[in-house]
């Protein structure tokens, strides 16, 4: 059967009106394989859908950072030196929309300290200078991770030597950017229930050598070098109910509760939010999780937001509507929690998203997960994001937002 992916008119939905993503996902579960193969739906009954377009707000053309800062929310994106250097139009859009810049790769251990105690801050410095020159805040990502580390890191003949590697890396890096990086992802992705530990901690070189105390040590070392920086624990897989999400949330809460009880200088949870156009999240359960985090006295940053369209239909109009809908629904939910005060997308344009490499579409069409398309034109996603910013309640002013982004 040939389906009709109909925009704006109900065709054969059980209840006419806009299809919710939950309905969409339920149907996609039935048709997923054929949708992924090229957008033609066969099998299952009555495969046609209706979409009401995302409503376009009156302030749709206002830069995202401005709409967000009207509600004391900081908006920005991750980017890379080579992109800003090679694409001046993109650089203009970045400055227009972003109040915060996060280096996508330039401050990872493998780049910053490729050989023991031999530091390369040139790429990070270039980005910090670009941010400062354009009145944009600069946020560091990431000091301790199990990925993108050189082969020597975390390996030595004694635990004391590994501890020295860890503290030296953090001290030198945070010291170098003290007063320039207003915030750091100090520890990234330390939870992994699949590793089978009762505390859900990921078995990394750092955990194996130093035990769970490496996390507290990392935060204290960072705080010593820059007591004013907002120090963040950052992780993924916290948004949905599927798979091991419940265990991931439990692990994160247990970790943060323990850190706070020990007086560890951790100030915020970073929720990466690499979302899927085909997954549904449960708003009330997500809101409860956020409240539990906020009740620990922590702020919450959305740190790596994007919406994968890998398994969505081929039709670009429909894809963009669904992606925009996910942006809007997710942001409307998380922004109900007053502790959420920062929204950062992992890239700004589809031209440069990591998903081109890591989550390509089976039909080989370019992916469309970000606010701007490959030609830097604004997409429906921007309307969805602005709708969510517009409808969110105001927050206390952010102490660290420079005047130019207000
Ligand atoms: O540096 C080499 C370069 O020398 C080589 O020529 C080139 C060839 O492909 O590869 C370069 O390394 C790439 C690196 O990014 C720097 O550009 C790697 O192939 C590539 O795999 C790496 O991907 C990054 C990935 O983290 C690594 O795990 C993505 O760009 C980056 O978006 C992604 O970001 C992570 C966050 O840090 C943490 N949360 C998840 C998020 C998405 O995976």
Coordinates of C-alpha atoms and ligand atoms in Angstrom, one line a residue:
X1 CA 0.0 0.0 0.0
X2 CA 1.3 3.5 -0.8
X3 CA 0.9 5.8 2.0
X4 CA 0.0 9.5 2.0
X5 CA 2.3 11.5 4.2
X6 CA -0.1 14.4 4.3
X7 CA 0.7 17.8 5.7
X8 CA -2.0 19.9 7.2
X9 CA -5.0 17.6 6.6
X10 CA -6.3 14.6 8.5
X11 CA -6.7 11.6 6.3
X12 CA -7.1 8.4 8.1
X13 CA -6.1 9.0 11.6
X14 CA -8.4 7.3 14.1
X15 CA -8.9 10.8 15.7
X16 CA -8.6 13.6 13.2
X17 CA -6.2 16.4 14.2
X18 CA -2.5 16.7 14.5
X19 CA -0.7 13.4 15.0
X20 CA 1.3 13.3 18.2
X21 CA 4.8 12.0 18.1
X22 CA 3.7 9.2 20.3
X23 CA 1.1 8.1 17.6
X24 CA 3.7 8.6 15.0
X25 CA 6.3 6.5 16.8
X26 CA 3.7 3.8 17.4
X27 CA 3.0 3.6 13.7
X28 CA 6.7 3.8 12.8
X29 CA 7.3 0.8 15.0
X30 CA 5.1 -1.0 12.5
X31 CA 6.6 0.5 9.4
X32 CA 10.1 1.3 10.6
X33 CA 12.0 -0.9 8.3
X34 CA 10.4 0.3 5.1
X35 CA 10.4 3.9 6.3
X36 CA 14.1 3.6 6.9
X37 CA 14.6 2.0 3.5
X38 CA 13.3 5.0 1.6
X39 CA 10.1 6.6 2.9
X40 CA 7.7 4.3 1.3
X41 CA 5.4 2.6 3.7
X42 CA 4.0 -0.9 3.2
X43 CA 2.5 -3.5 5.5
X44 CA 0.3 -2.5 8.5
X45 CA -3.0 -0.8 8.0
X46 CA -4.0 2.7 6.9
X47 CA -0.5 4.3 6.9
X48 CA -1.3 7.9 6.5
X49 CA -0.7 10.7 8.8
X50 CA -1.7 14.3 9.3
X51 CA 0.5 17.1 10.5
X52 CA -0.4 20.5 11.6
X53 CA 2.6 22.7 10.9
X54 CA 4.5 24.0 13.9
X55 CA 3.0 27.5 14.5
X56 CA 5.4 30.2 13.5
X57 CA 5.9 32.7 16.3
X58 CA 5.8 36.5 15.6
X59 CA 9.4 36.7 16.8
X60 CA 10.6 33.8 14.6
X61 CA 13.4 35.9 13.0
X62 CA 14.8 37.2 16.3
X63 CA 18.2 35.6 17.1
X64 CA 17.8 32.5 19.4
X65 CA 20.1 34.0 22.0
X66 CA 17.9 37.0 22.3
X67 CA 14.6 35.2 22.6
X68 CA 16.2 32.9 25.2
X69 CA 17.8 35.7 27.2
X70 CA 14.4 37.5 27.5
X71 CA 13.6 34.6 29.8
X72 CA 17.1 34.6 31.4
X73 CA 18.0 31.4 29.5
X74 CA 21.4 31.2 27.9
X75 CA 21.4 29.8 24.4
X76 CA 24.5 28.7 22.4
X77 CA 26.1 25.9 20.4
X78 CA 29.1 23.8 20.0
X79 CA 31.4 24.5 17.1
X80 CA 34.9 23.9 15.8
X81 CA 37.8 26.1 14.9
X82 CA 38.1 24.9 11.3
X83 CA 34.4 25.6 10.7
X84 CA 34.5 29.2 11.9
X85 CA 37.7 29.8 10.0
X86 CA 36.6 28.3 6.7
X87 CA 33.0 29.5 6.6
X88 CA 32.5 33.2 7.2
X89 CA 28.7 33.1 6.6
X90 CA 28.4 30.4 9.3
X91 CA 30.6 32.4 11.6
X92 CA 28.2 35.4 11.2
X93 CA 25.2 33.1 12.0
X94 CA 27.0 31.7 15.0
X95 CA 27.6 35.2 16.4
X96 CA 24.0 36.2 15.6
X97 CA 22.4 33.3 17.4
X98 CA 24.8 32.1 20.1
X99 CA 25.5 33.6 23.6
X100 CA 27.8 30.7 24.5
X101 CA 30.4 28.7 22.5
X102 CA 31.5 25.2 23.3
X103 CA 34.5 23.7 21.6
X104 CA 33.2 20.4 20.0
X105 CA 36.6 18.7 20.1
X106 CA 39.4 21.3 20.8
X107 CA 39.5 20.9 24.6
X108 CA 39.4 17.2 24.7
X109 CA 42.4 15.5 26.3
X110 CA 43.7 14.0 23.1
X111 CA 44.0 17.5 21.6
X112 CA 45.1 19.4 24.7
X113 CA 47.6 17.0 26.1
X114 CA 48.6 14.5 23.4
X115 CA 51.9 13.7 25.2
X116 CA 52.4 13.7 29.0
X117 CA 52.7 17.2 30.3
X118 CA 53.0 18.7 26.8
X119 CA 50.0 21.0 26.3
X120 CA 48.5 22.3 23.1
X121 CA 46.0 25.1 23.9
X122 CA 46.2 26.8 20.4
X123 CA 42.9 25.5 19.0
X124 CA 41.0 26.2 22.3
X125 CA 42.7 29.6 22.5
X126 CA 41.5 30.4 19.0
X127 CA 37.9 29.6 20.0
X128 CA 38.2 31.5 23.3
X129 CA 39.5 34.5 21.5
X130 CA 36.7 34.3 18.9
X131 CA 34.1 34.1 21.6
X132 CA 35.6 37.0 23.6
X133 CA 35.9 39.2 20.4
X134 CA 32.2 38.6 19.7
X135 CA 30.8 39.0 23.3
X136 CA 30.1 35.3 23.5
X137 CA 30.6 33.2 26.7
X138 CA 33.1 30.3 26.5
X139 CA 32.4 26.9 28.1
X140 CA 35.0 24.1 28.4
X141 CA 34.2 20.5 27.3
X142 CA 35.6 18.2 28.7
X143 CA 38.2 17.5 31.3
X144 CA 37.7 13.8 32.2
X145 CA 36.2 11.4 29.7
X146 CA 36.9 7.8 28.7
X147 CA 36.9 8.9 25.0
X148 CA 39.3 10.9 22.9
X149 CA 42.2 10.4 25.3
X150 CA 45.7 9.5 24.2
X151 CA 46.8 5.9 24.7
X152 CA 49.1 6.8 27.6
X153 CA 46.4 8.5 29.7
X154 CA 45.1 6.4 32.6
X155 CA 47.9 4.0 32.1
X156 CA 51.0 3.9 34.4
X157 CA 52.7 1.5 36.7
X158 CA 51.0 3.0 39.9
X159 CA 47.7 4.5 40.9
X160 CA 49.6 7.5 42.2
X161 CA 51.1 8.1 38.8
X162 CA 47.7 7.9 37.2
X163 CA 46.3 10.3 39.8
X164 CA 49.1 12.7 38.9
X165 CA 48.1 12.5 35.2
X166 CA 44.5 13.3 36.1
X167 CA 45.2 16.2 38.4
X168 CA 47.9 17.7 36.3
X169 CA 45.7 17.6 33.2
X170 CA 42.8 19.3 35.0
X171 CA 45.0 21.8 36.8
X172 CA 46.9 23.0 33.8
X173 CA 43.8 23.2 31.6
X174 CA 41.6 25.0 34.0
X175 CA 44.4 27.3 35.0
X176 CA 45.0 28.2 31.4
X177 CA 41.4 29.2 30.9
X178 CA 40.6 30.6 34.3
X179 CA 38.6 33.8 33.9
X180 CA 37.9 32.9 30.3
X181 CA 35.9 29.7 30.6
X182 CA 32.9 30.5 32.8
X183 CA 32.0 26.8 33.0
X184 CA 33.5 23.4 32.5
X185 CA 32.2 19.9 31.9
X186 CA 34.5 18.4 34.5
X187 CA 33.5 14.7 34.2
X188 CA 31.7 13.4 31.2
X189 CA 29.7 10.2 30.9
X190 CA 30.8 8.4 34.1
X191 CA 27.6 6.4 34.3
X192 CA 27.1 3.1 32.4
X193 CA 24.7 0.6 34.1
X194 CA 25.7 -1.9 31.4
X195 CA 29.0 -2.3 33.1
X196 CA 27.2 -4.1 35.9
X197 CA 28.4 -2.2 39.0
X198 CA 25.9 -1.6 41.8
X199 CA 26.7 2.1 41.7
X200 CA 26.2 2.1 37.9
X201 CA 29.6 3.8 37.4
X202 CA 31.3 3.2 34.1
X203 CA 34.5 1.1 34.2
X204 CA 37.0 3.5 32.8
X205 CA 40.8 3.7 33.2
X206 CA 40.2 6.3 35.8
X207 CA 37.7 4.2 37.8
X208 CA 39.9 1.1 37.5
X209 CA 42.9 2.9 38.9
X210 CA 41.5 5.4 41.4
X211 CA 38.0 4.0 42.3
X212 CA 34.9 6.2 42.4
X213 CA 36.9 8.9 44.3
X214 CA 38.3 10.1 41.0
X215 CA 35.1 12.0 40.3
X216 CA 35.3 14.0 43.5
X217 CA 39.0 14.6 43.0
X218 CA 38.4 15.9 39.5
X219 CA 35.9 18.5 40.7
X220 CA 38.0 19.6 43.6
X221 CA 41.0 20.0 41.4
X222 CA 39.1 22.1 38.9
X223 CA 37.6 24.3 41.7
X224 CA 41.0 25.0 43.1
X225 CA 42.2 26.4 39.8
X226 CA 39.1 28.5 39.1
X227 CA 36.8 28.9 42.1
X228 CA 34.4 31.0 40.0
X229 CA 33.8 28.5 37.2
X230 CA 30.5 26.6 37.1
X231 CA 31.5 23.0 37.3
X232 CA 29.2 20.5 35.5
X233 CA 28.7 16.7 35.5
X234 CA 27.6 15.9 32.0
X235 CA 25.9 12.7 30.7
X236 CA 23.6 11.2 28.0
X237 CA 20.7 8.8 27.9
X238 CA 18.6 10.6 30.6
X239 CA 15.7 11.9 28.4
X240 CA 13.6 8.8 27.6
X241 CA 12.1 5.8 29.4
X242 CA 13.5 3.3 27.0
X243 CA 16.4 0.8 27.4
X244 CA 18.3 1.4 30.6
X245 CA 17.2 5.0 31.1
X246 CA 15.8 4.4 34.5
X247 CA 19.1 2.9 35.7
X248 CA 21.0 5.8 34.1
X249 CA 18.8 8.4 35.9
X250 CA 19.2 6.4 39.2
X251 CA 23.0 6.3 38.7
X252 CA 23.2 10.0 38.0
X253 CA 21.1 10.9 41.0
X254 CA 23.1 8.6 43.3
X255 CA 26.3 10.0 42.0
X256 CA 25.2 13.7 42.4
X257 CA 23.6 13.0 45.8
X258 CA 26.9 11.5 47.0
X259 CA 29.0 14.3 45.6
X260 CA 26.8 17.0 47.3
X261 CA 26.8 15.1 50.6
X262 CA 30.7 15.1 50.4
X263 CA 30.8 18.8 49.7
X264 CA 32.2 18.3 46.2
X265 CA 32.1 21.5 44.2
X266 CA 29.7 20.4 41.5
X267 CA 27.2 23.1 40.4
X268 CA 25.1 21.7 37.6
X269 CA 24.0 18.6 35.8
X270 CA 24.6 18.6 32.0
X271 CA 21.9 16.7 30.1
X272 CA 23.3 16.1 26.6
X273 CA 19.9 15.6 24.9
X274 CA 20.9 13.8 21.8
X275 CA 17.3 13.2 20.9
X276 CA 15.7 10.9 18.3
X277 CA 12.9 12.0 16.0
X278 CA 11.3 8.6 16.4
X279 CA 11.4 8.4 20.2
X280 CA 8.8 9.6 22.7
X281 CA 9.7 11.0 26.1
X282 CA 7.4 11.0 29.1
X283 CA 7.0 14.6 30.2
X284 CA 6.0 14.0 33.8
X285 CA 8.7 11.5 34.5
X286 CA 11.3 13.7 32.9
X287 CA 10.0 16.7 34.9
X288 CA 10.2 14.6 38.2
X289 CA 13.8 13.6 37.4
X290 CA 14.7 17.3 36.8
X291 CA 13.1 18.3 40.0
X292 CA 15.1 15.7 42.0
X293 CA 18.3 17.1 40.5
X294 CA 17.2 20.7 41.3
X295 CA 16.3 19.7 44.8
X296 CA 20.0 18.8 45.3
X297 CA 20.7 22.5 44.8
X298 CA 22.0 22.0 41.3
X299 CA 21.4 23.9 38.1
X300 CA 20.7 22.0 34.9
X301 CA 22.2 22.7 31.5
X302 CA 21.0 21.2 28.3
X303 CA 24.4 20.7 26.8
X304 CA 24.4 18.9 23.5
X305 CA 20.9 19.2 22.0
X306 CA 20.1 17.8 18.6
X307 CA 17.4 15.7 17.0
X308 CA 18.4 12.8 14.8
X309 CA 16.2 12.3 11.7
X310 CA 18.0 9.1 10.8
X311 CA 14.9 7.0 10.9
X312 CA 12.3 9.6 9.8
X313 CA 10.6 9.6 6.4
X314 CA 12.5 10.9 3.4
X315 CA 10.2 13.8 2.8
X316 CA 12.1 16.9 4.0
X317 CA 9.0 18.9 4.9
X318 CA 7.7 16.1 7.2
X319 CA 11.1 15.4 8.6
X320 CA 11.6 19.1 9.5
X321 CA 8.1 19.2 11.1
X322 CA 8.8 16.2 13.3
X323 CA 12.3 17.4 14.3
X324 CA 10.8 20.9 15.1
X325 CA 8.1 19.2 17.2
X326 CA 10.7 17.3 19.2
X327 CA 12.6 20.5 19.9
X328 CA 9.5 22.2 21.0
X329 CA 8.1 19.4 23.1
X330 CA 11.4 18.7 24.8
X331 CA 12.2 22.3 25.5
X332 CA 8.7 23.0 26.7
X333 CA 9.1 20.2 29.2
X334 CA 12.6 20.9 30.5
X335 CA 12.1 24.7 30.7
X336 CA 9.2 24.1 33.1
X337 CA 11.9 23.3 35.6
X338 CA 13.3 26.7 36.8
X339 CA 16.8 25.1 37.5
X340 CA 17.2 24.7 33.7
X341 CA 18.8 27.9 32.5
X342 CA 21.1 27.0 29.6
X343 CA 20.3 25.4 26.2
X344 CA 23.2 24.4 24.0
X345 CA 22.8 22.7 20.6
X346 CA 25.6 20.3 19.4
X347 CA 26.3 22.3 16.3
X348 CA 24.2 25.0 14.6
X349 CA 24.0 23.9 10.9
X350 CA 23.2 20.5 9.4
X351 CA 26.3 21.1 7.2
X352 CA 28.6 20.4 10.2
X353 CA 26.8 18.0 12.5
X354 CA 28.6 15.0 14.0
X355 CA 25.5 13.0 13.0
X356 CA 26.6 13.1 9.3
X357 CA 29.4 10.8 10.3
X358 CA 27.9 8.9 13.3
X359 CA 24.2 8.5 12.4
X360 CA 23.7 8.8 8.6
X361 CA 20.4 8.0 7.0
X362 CA 20.1 4.6 5.3
X363 CA 18.8 6.4 2.2
X364 CA 22.0 8.4 2.1
X365 CA 20.1 11.7 2.2
X366 CA 22.0 14.3 4.3
X367 CA 20.7 14.5 7.9
X368 CA 18.7 17.5 9.2
X369 CA 19.1 17.6 13.0
X370 CA 20.0 21.2 13.7
X371 CA 18.4 24.8 13.7
X372 CA 20.0 25.9 10.3
X373 CA 20.1 23.8 7.1
X374 CA 23.1 23.0 5.0
X375 CA 22.7 26.4 3.3
X376 CA 22.5 28.1 6.6
X377 CA 18.8 28.9 6.2
X378 CA 16.6 28.8 9.3
X379 CA 14.5 25.6 9.6
X380 CA 11.2 24.9 11.3
X381 CA 13.3 23.8 14.3
X382 CA 13.9 27.4 15.1
X383 CA 10.2 28.1 15.3
X384 CA 9.8 25.1 17.6
X385 CA 12.6 26.3 19.9
X386 CA 11.3 29.9 20.0
X387 CA 7.8 28.7 20.8
X388 CA 9.3 26.8 23.8
X389 CA 11.4 29.8 24.9
X390 CA 8.4 32.2 24.5
X391 CA 6.1 30.0 26.6
X392 CA 8.6 29.4 29.4
X393 CA 8.4 31.2 32.7
X394 CA 11.0 33.9 33.5
X395 CA 14.0 32.9 35.6
X396 CA 16.3 34.8 38.0
X397 CA 18.8 36.7 35.9
X398 CA 21.9 34.7 35.0
X399 CA 24.9 36.2 36.8
X400 CA 27.4 35.3 34.1
X401 CA 25.7 36.6 30.9
X402 CA 27.6 39.5 29.3
X403 CA 25.6 42.5 28.4
X404 CA 26.0 41.9 24.7
X405 CA 23.9 38.8 24.9
X406 CA 21.1 40.2 27.0
Ligands
LIG1 O1 41.5 14.7 14.6 C1 41.2 13.7 13.6 C2 41.9 14.1 12.3 O2 43.3 14.2 12.5 C3 41.5 13.1 11.2 O3 42.0 13.6 10.0 C4 40.0 13.0 11.1 C5 39.6 12.0 10.1 O4 38.2 11.7 10.2 O5 39.5 12.6 12.3 C6 39.8 13.6 13.4 O6 39.2 13.1 14.5 C7 37.8 13.2 14.6 C8 37.5 14.1 15.8 O7 36.1 14.1 16.0 C9 37.9 15.5 15.7 O8 37.3 16.1 14.6 C10 37.2 11.9 14.8 O9 37.4 11.1 13.6 C11 35.8 11.9 15.1 O10 35.4 10.6 15.5 C12 35.6 12.8 16.3 O11 34.2 12.8 16.6 C13 33.8 13.6 17.7 C14 33.2 12.6 18.8 O12 32.7 13.4 19.9 C15 34.3 11.7 19.3 O13 33.8 10.8 20.2 C16 32.6 14.5 17.2 O14 33.1 15.4 16.3 C17 32.0 15.2 18.4 O15 30.8 15.8 18.0 C18 31.6 14.1 19.5 O16 31.1 14.8 20.6 C19 30.6 14.0 21.7 C20 30.8 14.8 22.9 O17 32.1 15.2 23.1 C21 30.3 14.0 24.2 N1 28.9 13.6 24.0 C22 28.6 12.9 22.8 C23 29.1 13.7 21.6 C24 28.7 13.0 20.3 O18 29.4 11.8 20.2

